[in-house]
Short mmCIF file of C-alpha atoms in Angstrom, two decimals:
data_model
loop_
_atom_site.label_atom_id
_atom_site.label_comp_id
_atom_site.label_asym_id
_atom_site.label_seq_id
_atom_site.Cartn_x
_atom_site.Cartn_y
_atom_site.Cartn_z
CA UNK A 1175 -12.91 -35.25 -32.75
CA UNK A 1176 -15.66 -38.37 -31.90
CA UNK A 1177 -17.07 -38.20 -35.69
CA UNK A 1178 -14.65 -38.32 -38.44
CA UNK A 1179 -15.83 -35.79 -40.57
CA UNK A 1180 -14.44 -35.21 -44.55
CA UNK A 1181 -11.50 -32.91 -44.42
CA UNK A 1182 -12.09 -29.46 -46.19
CA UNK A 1183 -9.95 -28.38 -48.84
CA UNK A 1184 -7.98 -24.93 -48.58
CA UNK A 1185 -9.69 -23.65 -51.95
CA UNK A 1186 -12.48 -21.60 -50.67
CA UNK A 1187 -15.35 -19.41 -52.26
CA UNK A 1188 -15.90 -16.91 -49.85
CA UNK A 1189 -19.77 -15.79 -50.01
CA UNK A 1190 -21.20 -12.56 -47.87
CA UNK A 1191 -24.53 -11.37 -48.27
CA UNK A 1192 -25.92 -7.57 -47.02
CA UNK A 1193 -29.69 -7.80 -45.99
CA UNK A 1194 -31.13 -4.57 -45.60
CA UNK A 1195 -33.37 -5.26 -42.73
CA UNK A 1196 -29.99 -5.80 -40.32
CA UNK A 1197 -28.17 -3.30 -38.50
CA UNK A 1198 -24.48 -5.12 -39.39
CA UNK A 1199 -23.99 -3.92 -42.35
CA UNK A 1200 -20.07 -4.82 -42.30
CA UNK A 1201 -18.12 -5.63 -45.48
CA UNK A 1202 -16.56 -9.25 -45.71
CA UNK A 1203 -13.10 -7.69 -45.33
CA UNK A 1204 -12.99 -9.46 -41.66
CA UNK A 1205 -14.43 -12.70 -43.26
CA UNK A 1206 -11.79 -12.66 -45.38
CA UNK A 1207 -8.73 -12.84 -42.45
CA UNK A 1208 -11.62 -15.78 -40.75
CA UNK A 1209 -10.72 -18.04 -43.67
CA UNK A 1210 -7.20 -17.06 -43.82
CA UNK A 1211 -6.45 -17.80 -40.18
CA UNK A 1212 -8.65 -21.35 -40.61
CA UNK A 1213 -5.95 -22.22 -43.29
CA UNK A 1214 -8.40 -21.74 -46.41
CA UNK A 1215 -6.84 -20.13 -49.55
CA UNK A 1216 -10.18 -17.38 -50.87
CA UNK A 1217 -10.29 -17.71 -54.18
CA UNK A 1218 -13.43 -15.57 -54.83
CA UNK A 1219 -15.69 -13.33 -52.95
CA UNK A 1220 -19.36 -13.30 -53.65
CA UNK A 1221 -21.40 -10.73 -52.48
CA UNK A 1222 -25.06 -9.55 -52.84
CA UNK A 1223 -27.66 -7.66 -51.35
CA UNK A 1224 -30.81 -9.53 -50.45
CA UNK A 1225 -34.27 -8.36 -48.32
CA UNK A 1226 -34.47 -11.86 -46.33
CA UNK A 1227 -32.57 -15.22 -46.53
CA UNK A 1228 -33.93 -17.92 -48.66
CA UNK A 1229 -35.52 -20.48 -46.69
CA UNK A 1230 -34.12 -22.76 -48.81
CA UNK A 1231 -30.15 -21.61 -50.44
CA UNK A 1232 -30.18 -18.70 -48.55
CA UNK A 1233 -29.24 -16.86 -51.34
CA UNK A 1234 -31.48 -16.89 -54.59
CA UNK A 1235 -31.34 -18.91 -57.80
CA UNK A 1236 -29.36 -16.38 -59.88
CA UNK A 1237 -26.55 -16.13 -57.16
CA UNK A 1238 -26.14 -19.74 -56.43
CA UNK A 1239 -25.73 -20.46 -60.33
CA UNK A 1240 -22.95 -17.88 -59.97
CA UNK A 1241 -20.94 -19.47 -56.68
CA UNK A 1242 -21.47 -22.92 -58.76
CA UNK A 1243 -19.80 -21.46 -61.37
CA UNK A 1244 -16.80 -20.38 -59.86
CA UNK A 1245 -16.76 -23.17 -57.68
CA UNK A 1246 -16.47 -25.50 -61.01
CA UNK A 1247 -13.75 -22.69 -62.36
CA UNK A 1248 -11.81 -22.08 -59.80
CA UNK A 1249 -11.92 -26.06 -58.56
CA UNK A 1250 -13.11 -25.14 -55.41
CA UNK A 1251 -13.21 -27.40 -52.22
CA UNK A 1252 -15.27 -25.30 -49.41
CA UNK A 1253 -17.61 -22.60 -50.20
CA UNK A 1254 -17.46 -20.42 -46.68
CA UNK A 1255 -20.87 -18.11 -46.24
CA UNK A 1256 -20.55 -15.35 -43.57
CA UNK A 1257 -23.58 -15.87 -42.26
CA UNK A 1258 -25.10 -18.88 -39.68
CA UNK A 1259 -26.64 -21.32 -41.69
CA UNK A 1260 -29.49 -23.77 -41.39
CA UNK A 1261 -28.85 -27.78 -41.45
CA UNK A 1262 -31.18 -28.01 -44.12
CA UNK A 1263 -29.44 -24.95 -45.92
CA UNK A 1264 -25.96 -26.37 -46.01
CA UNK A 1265 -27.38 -29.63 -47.45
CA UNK A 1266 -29.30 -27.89 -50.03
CA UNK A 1267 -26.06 -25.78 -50.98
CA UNK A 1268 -24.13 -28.61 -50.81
CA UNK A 1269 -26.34 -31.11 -52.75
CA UNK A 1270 -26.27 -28.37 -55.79
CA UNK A 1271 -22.23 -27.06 -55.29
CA UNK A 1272 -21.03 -30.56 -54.91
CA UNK A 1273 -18.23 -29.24 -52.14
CA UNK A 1274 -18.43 -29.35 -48.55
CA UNK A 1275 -20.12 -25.99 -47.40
CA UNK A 1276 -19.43 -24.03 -43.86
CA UNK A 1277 -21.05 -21.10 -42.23
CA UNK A 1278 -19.84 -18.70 -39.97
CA UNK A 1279 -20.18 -20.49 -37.10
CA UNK A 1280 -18.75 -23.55 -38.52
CA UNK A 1281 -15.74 -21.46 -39.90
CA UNK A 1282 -14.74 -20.11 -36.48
CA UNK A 1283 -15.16 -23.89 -34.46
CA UNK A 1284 -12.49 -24.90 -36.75
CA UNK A 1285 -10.03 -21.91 -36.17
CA UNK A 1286 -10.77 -22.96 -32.28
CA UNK A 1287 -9.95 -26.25 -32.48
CA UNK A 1288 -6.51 -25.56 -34.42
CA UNK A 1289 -5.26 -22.88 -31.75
CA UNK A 1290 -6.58 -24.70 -29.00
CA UNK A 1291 -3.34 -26.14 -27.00
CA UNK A 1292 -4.32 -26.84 -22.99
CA UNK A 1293 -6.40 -29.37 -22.06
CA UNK A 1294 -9.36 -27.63 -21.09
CA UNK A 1295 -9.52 -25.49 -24.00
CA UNK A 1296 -9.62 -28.54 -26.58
CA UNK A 1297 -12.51 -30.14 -24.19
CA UNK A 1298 -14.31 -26.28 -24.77
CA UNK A 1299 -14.17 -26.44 -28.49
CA UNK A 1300 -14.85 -29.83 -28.47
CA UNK A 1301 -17.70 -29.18 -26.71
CA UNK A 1302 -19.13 -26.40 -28.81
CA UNK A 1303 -18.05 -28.49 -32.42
CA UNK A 1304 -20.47 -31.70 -30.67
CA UNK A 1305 -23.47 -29.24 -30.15
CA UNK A 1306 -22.89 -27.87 -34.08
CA UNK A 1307 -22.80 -30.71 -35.34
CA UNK A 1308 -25.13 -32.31 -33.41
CA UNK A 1309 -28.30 -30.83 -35.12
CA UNK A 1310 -26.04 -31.90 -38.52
CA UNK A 1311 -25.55 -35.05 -38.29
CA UNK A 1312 -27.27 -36.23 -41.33
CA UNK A 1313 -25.44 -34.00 -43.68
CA UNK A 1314 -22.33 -36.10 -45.40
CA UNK A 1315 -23.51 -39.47 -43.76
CA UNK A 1316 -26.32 -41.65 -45.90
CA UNK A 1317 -25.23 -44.78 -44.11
CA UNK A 1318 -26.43 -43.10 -40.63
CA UNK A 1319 -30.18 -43.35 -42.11
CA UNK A 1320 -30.03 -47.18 -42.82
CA UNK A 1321 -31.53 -49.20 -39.80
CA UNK A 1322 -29.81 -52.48 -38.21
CA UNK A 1323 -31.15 -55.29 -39.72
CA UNK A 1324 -29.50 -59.25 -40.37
CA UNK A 1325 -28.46 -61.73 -38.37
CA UNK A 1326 -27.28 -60.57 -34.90
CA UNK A 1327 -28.16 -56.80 -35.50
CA UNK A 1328 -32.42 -57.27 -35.27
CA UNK A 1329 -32.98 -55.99 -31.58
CA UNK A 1330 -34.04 -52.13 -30.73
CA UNK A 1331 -35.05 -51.10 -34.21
CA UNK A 1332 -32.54 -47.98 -33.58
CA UNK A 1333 -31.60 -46.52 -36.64
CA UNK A 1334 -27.96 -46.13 -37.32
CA UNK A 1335 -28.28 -41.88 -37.13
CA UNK A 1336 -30.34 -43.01 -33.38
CA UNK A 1337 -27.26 -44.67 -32.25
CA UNK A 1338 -25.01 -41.74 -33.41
CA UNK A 1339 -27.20 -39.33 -31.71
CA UNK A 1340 -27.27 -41.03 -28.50
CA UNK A 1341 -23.19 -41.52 -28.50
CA UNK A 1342 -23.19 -37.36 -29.64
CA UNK A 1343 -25.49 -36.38 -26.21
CA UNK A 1344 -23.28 -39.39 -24.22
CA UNK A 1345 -19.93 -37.81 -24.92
CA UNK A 1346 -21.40 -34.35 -24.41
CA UNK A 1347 -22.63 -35.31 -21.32
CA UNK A 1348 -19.17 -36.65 -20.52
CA UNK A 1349 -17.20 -33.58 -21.65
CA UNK A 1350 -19.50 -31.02 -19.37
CA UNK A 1351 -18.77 -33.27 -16.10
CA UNK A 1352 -14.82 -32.79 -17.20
CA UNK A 1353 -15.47 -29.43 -17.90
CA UNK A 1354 -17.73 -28.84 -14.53
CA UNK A 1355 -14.33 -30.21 -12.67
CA UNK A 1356 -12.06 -27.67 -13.81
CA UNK A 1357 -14.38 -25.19 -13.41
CA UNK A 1358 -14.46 -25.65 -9.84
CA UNK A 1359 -10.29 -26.19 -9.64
CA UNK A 1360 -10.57 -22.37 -11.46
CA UNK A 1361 -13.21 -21.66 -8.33
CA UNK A 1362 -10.74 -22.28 -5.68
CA UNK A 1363 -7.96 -20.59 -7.52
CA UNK A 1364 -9.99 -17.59 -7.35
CA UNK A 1365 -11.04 -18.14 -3.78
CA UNK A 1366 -7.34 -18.63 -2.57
CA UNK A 1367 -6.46 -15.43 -4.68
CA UNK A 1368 -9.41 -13.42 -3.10
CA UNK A 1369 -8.25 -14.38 0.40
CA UNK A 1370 -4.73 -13.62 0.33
CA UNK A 1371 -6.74 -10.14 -1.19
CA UNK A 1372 -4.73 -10.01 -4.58
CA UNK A 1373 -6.56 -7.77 -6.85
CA UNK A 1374 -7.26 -9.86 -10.49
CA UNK A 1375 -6.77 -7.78 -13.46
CA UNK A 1376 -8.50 -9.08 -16.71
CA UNK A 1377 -7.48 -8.82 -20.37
CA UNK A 1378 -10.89 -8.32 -22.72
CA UNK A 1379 -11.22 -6.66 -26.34
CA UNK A 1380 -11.86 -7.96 -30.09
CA UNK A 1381 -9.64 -10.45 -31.23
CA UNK A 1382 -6.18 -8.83 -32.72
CA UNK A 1383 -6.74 -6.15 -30.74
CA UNK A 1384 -2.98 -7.02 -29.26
CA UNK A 1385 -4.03 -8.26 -26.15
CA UNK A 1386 -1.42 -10.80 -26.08
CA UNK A 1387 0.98 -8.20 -26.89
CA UNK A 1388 0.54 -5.81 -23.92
CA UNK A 1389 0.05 -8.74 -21.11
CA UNK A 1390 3.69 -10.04 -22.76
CA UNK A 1391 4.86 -6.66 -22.73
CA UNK A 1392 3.59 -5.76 -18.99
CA UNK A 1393 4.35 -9.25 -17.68
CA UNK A 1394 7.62 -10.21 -19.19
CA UNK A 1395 5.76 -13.57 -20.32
CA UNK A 1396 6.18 -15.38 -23.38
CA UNK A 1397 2.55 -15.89 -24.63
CA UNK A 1398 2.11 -16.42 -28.21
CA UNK A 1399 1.30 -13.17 -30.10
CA UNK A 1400 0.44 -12.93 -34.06
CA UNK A 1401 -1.36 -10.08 -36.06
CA UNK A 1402 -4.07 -13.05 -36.99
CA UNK A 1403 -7.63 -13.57 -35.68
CA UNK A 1404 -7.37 -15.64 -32.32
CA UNK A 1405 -3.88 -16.07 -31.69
CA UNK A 1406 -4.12 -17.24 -28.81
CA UNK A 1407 -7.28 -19.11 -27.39
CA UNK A 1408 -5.92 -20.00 -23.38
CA UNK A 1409 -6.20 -18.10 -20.95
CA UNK A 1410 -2.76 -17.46 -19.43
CA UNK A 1411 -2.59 -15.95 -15.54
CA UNK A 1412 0.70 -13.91 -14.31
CA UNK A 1413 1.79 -11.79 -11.10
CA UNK A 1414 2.48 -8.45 -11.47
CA UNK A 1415 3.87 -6.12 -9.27
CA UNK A 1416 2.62 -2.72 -9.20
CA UNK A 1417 4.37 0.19 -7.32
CA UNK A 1418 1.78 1.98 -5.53
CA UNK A 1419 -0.86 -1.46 -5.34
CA UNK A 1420 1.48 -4.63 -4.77
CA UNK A 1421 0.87 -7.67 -6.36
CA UNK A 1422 -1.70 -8.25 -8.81
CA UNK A 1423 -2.75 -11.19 -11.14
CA UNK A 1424 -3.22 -9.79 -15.18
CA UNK A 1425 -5.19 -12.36 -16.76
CA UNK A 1426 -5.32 -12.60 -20.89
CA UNK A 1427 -8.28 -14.07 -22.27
CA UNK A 1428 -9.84 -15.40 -25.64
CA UNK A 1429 -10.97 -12.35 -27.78
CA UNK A 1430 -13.95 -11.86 -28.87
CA UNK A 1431 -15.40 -11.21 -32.34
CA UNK A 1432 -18.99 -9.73 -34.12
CA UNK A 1433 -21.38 -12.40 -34.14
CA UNK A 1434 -19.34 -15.03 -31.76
CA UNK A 1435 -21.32 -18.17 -31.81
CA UNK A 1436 -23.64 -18.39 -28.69
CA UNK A 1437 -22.17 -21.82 -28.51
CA UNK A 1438 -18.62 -21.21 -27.32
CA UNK A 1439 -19.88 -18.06 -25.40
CA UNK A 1440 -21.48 -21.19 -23.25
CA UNK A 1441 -18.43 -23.67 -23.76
CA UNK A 1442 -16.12 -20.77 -22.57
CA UNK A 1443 -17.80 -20.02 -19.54
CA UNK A 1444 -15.47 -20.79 -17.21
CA UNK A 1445 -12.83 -19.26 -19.34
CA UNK A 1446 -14.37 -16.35 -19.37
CA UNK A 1447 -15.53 -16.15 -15.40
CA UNK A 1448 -12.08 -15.20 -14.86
CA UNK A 1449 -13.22 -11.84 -16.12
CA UNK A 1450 -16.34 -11.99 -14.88
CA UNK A 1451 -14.98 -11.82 -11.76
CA UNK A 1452 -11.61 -9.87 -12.27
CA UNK A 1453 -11.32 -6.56 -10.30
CA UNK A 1454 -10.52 -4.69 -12.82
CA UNK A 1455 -11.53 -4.64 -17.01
CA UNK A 1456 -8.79 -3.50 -19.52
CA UNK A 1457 -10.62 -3.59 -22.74
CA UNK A 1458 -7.61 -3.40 -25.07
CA UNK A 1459 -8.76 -1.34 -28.53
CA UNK A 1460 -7.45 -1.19 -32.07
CA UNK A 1461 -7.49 2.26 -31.97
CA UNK A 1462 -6.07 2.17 -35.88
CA UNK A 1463 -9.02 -0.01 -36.94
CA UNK A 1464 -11.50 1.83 -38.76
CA UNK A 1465 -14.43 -0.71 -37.59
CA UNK A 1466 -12.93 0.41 -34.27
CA UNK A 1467 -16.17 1.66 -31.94
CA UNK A 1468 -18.52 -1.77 -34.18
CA UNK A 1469 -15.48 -3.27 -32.37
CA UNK A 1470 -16.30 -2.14 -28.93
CA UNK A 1471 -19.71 -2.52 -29.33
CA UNK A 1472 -19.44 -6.46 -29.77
CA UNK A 1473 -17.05 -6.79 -27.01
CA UNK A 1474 -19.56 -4.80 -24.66
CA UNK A 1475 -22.73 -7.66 -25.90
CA UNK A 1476 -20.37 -10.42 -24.91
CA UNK A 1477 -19.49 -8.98 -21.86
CA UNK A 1478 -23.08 -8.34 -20.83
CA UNK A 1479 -23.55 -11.71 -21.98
CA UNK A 1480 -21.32 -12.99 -19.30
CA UNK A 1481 -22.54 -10.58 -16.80
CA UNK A 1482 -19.07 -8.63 -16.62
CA UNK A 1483 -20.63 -5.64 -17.79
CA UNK A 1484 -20.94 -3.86 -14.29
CA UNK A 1485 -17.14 -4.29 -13.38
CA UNK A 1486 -14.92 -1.22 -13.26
CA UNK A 1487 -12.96 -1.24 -16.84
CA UNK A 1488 -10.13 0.76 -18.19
CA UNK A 1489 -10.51 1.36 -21.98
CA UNK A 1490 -6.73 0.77 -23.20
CA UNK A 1491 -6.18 2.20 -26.80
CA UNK A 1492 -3.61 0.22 -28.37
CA UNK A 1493 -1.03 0.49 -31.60
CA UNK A 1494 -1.31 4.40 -31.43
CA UNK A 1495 2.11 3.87 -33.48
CA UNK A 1496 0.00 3.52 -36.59
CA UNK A 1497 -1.76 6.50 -35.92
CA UNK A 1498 -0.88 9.38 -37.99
CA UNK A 1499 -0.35 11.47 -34.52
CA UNK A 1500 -0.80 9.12 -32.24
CA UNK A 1501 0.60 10.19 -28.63
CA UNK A 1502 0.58 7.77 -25.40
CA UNK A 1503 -1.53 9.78 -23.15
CA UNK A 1504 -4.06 9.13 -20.30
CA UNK A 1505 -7.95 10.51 -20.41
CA UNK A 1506 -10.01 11.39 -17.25
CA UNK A 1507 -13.47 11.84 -16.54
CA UNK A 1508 -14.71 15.27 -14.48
CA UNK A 1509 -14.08 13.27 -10.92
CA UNK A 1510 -9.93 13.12 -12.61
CA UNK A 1511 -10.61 9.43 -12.75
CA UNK A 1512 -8.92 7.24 -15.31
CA UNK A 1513 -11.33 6.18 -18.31
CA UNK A 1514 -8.64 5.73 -21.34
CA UNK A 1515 -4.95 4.96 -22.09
CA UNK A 1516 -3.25 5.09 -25.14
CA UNK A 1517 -0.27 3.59 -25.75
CA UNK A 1518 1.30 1.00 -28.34
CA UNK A 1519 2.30 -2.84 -26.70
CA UNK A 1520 4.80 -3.50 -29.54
CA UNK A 1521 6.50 -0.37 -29.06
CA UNK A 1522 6.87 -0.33 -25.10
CA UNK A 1523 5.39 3.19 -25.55
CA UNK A 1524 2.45 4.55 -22.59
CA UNK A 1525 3.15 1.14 -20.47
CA UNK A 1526 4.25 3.24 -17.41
CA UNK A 1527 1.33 5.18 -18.03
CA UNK A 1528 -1.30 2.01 -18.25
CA UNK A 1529 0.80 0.77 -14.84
CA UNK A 1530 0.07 4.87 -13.26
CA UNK A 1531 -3.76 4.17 -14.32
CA UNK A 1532 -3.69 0.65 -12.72
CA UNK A 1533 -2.61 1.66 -9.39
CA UNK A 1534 -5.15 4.55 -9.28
CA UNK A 1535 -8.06 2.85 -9.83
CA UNK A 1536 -6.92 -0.18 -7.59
CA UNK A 1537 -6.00 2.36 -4.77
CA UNK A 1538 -9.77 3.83 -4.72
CA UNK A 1539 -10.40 0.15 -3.31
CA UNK A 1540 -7.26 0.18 -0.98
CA UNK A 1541 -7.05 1.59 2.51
CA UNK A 1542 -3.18 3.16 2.52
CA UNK A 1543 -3.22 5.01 5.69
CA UNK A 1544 -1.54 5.70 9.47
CA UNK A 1545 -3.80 5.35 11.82
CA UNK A 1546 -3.30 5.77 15.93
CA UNK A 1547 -4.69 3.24 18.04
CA UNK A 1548 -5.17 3.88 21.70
CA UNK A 1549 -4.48 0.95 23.98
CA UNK A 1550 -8.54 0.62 24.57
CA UNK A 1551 -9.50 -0.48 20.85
CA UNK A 1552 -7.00 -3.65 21.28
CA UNK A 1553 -9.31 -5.78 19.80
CA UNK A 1554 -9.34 -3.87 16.77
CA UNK A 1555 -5.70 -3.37 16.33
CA UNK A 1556 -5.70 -7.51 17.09
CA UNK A 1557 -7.95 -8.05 13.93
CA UNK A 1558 -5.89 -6.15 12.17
CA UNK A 1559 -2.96 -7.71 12.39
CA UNK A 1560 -4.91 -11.07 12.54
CA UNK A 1561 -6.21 -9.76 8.77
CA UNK A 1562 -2.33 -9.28 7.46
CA UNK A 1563 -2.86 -5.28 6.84
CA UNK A 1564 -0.10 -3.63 9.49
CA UNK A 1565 2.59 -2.98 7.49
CA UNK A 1566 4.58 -1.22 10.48
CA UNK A 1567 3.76 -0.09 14.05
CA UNK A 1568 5.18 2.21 16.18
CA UNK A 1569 4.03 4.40 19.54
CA UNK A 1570 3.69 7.78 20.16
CA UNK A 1571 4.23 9.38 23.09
CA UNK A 1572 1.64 8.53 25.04
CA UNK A 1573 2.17 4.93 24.15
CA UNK A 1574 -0.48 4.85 21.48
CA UNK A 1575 0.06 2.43 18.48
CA UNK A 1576 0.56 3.58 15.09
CA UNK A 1577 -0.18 1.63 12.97
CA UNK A 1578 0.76 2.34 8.47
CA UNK A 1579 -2.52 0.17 7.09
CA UNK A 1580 -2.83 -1.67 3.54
CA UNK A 1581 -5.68 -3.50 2.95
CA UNK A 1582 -9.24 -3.63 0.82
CA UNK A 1583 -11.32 -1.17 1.86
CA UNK A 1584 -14.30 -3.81 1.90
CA UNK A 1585 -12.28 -5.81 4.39
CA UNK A 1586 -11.32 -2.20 6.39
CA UNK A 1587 -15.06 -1.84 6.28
CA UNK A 1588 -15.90 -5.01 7.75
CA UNK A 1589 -13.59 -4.97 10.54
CA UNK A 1590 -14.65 -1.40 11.52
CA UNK A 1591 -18.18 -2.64 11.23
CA UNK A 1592 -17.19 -5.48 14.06
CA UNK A 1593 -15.99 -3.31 16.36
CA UNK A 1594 -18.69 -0.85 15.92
CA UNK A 1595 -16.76 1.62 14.63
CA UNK A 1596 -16.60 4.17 11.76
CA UNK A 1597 -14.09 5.63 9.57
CA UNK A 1598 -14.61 9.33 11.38
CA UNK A 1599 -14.05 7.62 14.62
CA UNK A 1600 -10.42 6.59 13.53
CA UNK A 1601 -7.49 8.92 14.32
CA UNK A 1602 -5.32 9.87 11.48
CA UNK A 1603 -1.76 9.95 12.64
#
């Protein structure tokens, strides 16, 4: 990190506070695994039930006497509230607990920064920790507030917290340009994958959801796979072959979570363009979590957020082996479409099935047809081989080509559209 900050203990008060006014109305049962995977040890649990937030403990008088006491009993470290807190909040809990205090958002930075492993995903939670902490920066530090002064520091009148400030924006300003460079490597990736016209499949659901899991289990690939709150943060990109489509690239990204910070929403963004952009959603669902549809509903927000929300998706309904009658199955709208899989990823049961669901949904955008071609439309059967899509050509017998097509059917479009042709105009063979 660029500022040092005091390390946390693992002895953590846990505090989670129901306001009646707010539609999330969740339990702290999912705070609870936060800490846990951010290496805290909960000690204690404090809830309440409040109208409004105090402007300034967020919780009132009565309950904060009660976290100090447990924080003096239990010898507490970090007191963790499930809720986003202002700067001037966590000093004013902080200044009366005497332990370092973290909010949600806080609480899931640092889980980020421990699973982070490639090089653009530490310079993405780096990123989103600088902009926290930037509006923080006084909290922990009295030395930032004393101004340069003595011999050889008069000058600028910049107070010490100025200077800080300035390095915070200078090495977030520094960390975007980085980040703006892979973003465009990840650009032509894309563009070299959308001209050799391999179809991108994207991972997406709520974190421990067993994303990881299934692309392991579909891909052969070794990513790492836990039953813990973001396993895996990376995104990880592998060919698959699919019977009926060809090749396709599965892509597993970050999960997701209720209340993800809008912060690494923005830091992620060019994580998460590879699904903005994929061909193809799965949104991979607990379908044994109780919270499961609360679950959907957040991944849906960040995907609108993100402006993936228009992209054909595939709902895949995963560990079905902890169902009490759970059966791998596939569900159809009234067109027969595919709109739902279930199957379990640790099981290998309802993969063939997920693969059968694939390759009909990818085949509504593939042309997979024999066409004839009479010797007068050479141009057109020139483009077409000139585009890569003649898989095999023979003649009939009046010396007509026949041609067995595979190709998008935006780029079948197109080529008709040159010629100034239709579809109806085309001879089946």
């Amino acid at each position: 990190m660029f500022f040092e900050r005091p390390e946390s203990g693992e002895i953590a008060v846990l505090v989670h506070i129901d306001f009646n006014d707010q539609e999330d109305r969740h339990g702290p049962e999912e705070f609870v695994e936060l800490a846990i995977s951010a290496g805290a040890d909960p000690v204690a649990v404090v809830t309440g039930s409040r109208q409004r937030p105090d402007s300034k403990f967020f919780v009132g008088t009565g309950k904060l006497d009660e976290i100090k006491d447990i924080v003096i009993r239990e010898e507490a470290q970090v007191v963790l509230f499930d809720h986003a807190l202002s700067p001037s909040q966590e000093r004013n809990l902080e200044s009366v607990l005497k332990c370092r205090v973290l909010d949600r958002t806080g609480l899931i930075l640092d889980i980020f920064a421990q699973r982070a492993r490639t090089h653009e995903g530490k310079l993405q939670v780096e990123l989103a920790q600088l902009q926290h902490m930037s509006t923080r920066l006084i909290r922990g530090w009295t030395h930032l507030e004393r101004q340069k002064g003595g011999i050889g520091m008069r000058g600028p009148g910049e107070t010490q917290l100025e200077t800080d400030r300035r390095l915070l924006r200078d090495r977030i300003k520094a960390i975007q340009k980085r980040l703006e460079k892979v973003n465009s490597q990840r650009d032509q990736s894309r563009r070299a994958r959308s001209r050799s016209d391999v179809p991108t499949i994207s991972l997406v659901g709520y974190t421990n959801a067993g994303k990881s899991t299934l692309f392991n289990r579909a891909t052969g690939a070794e990513v790492y796979a836990a039953d813990q709150l973001f396993a895996t943060l990376d995104p990880t990109l592998r060919r698959l072959d699919l019977e009926q489509v060809g090749a396709v690239v599965l892509a597993d990204t970050v999960g997701f979570i209720r209340k993800l910070p809008h912060r690494l929403v923005k830091a992620f963004q060019a994580t998460l363009k590879e699904s903005a952009e994929a061909d193809l959603l799965l949104h991979v669902v607990d379908a044994a979590d109780v919270n499961r549809d609360e679950n959907i509903a957040a991944v849906d927000d960040v995907l609108n957020e993100i402006g993936a929300n228009e992209l054909p998706m595939l709902k895949v309904f995963n560990k079905i082996d902890a169902l009490p009658t759970g059966e791998a199955r596939i569900d159809r709208d009234e067109q027969g479409n595919p709109t739902r899989v279930w199957l379990s990823a640790r099981e290998g049961i309802g993969i063939d099935l997920l693969e059968q669901a694939i390759a009909e949904l990818l085949s509504e955008e593939i042309v997979k047809e024999t066409i004839i071609v009479p010797a007068s439309l050479g141009r057109f059967r020139a483009m077409l081989f000139e585009q890569g899509a003649v898989k095999g050509e023979t003649y009939d017998e009046l010396g007509q080509s026949v041609l067995e097509l595979c190709l998008p059917r935006k780029d079948y479009l197109q080529i008709l559209a040159r010629v100034g042709m239709s579809e109806e105009q085309i001879q089946a063979a």
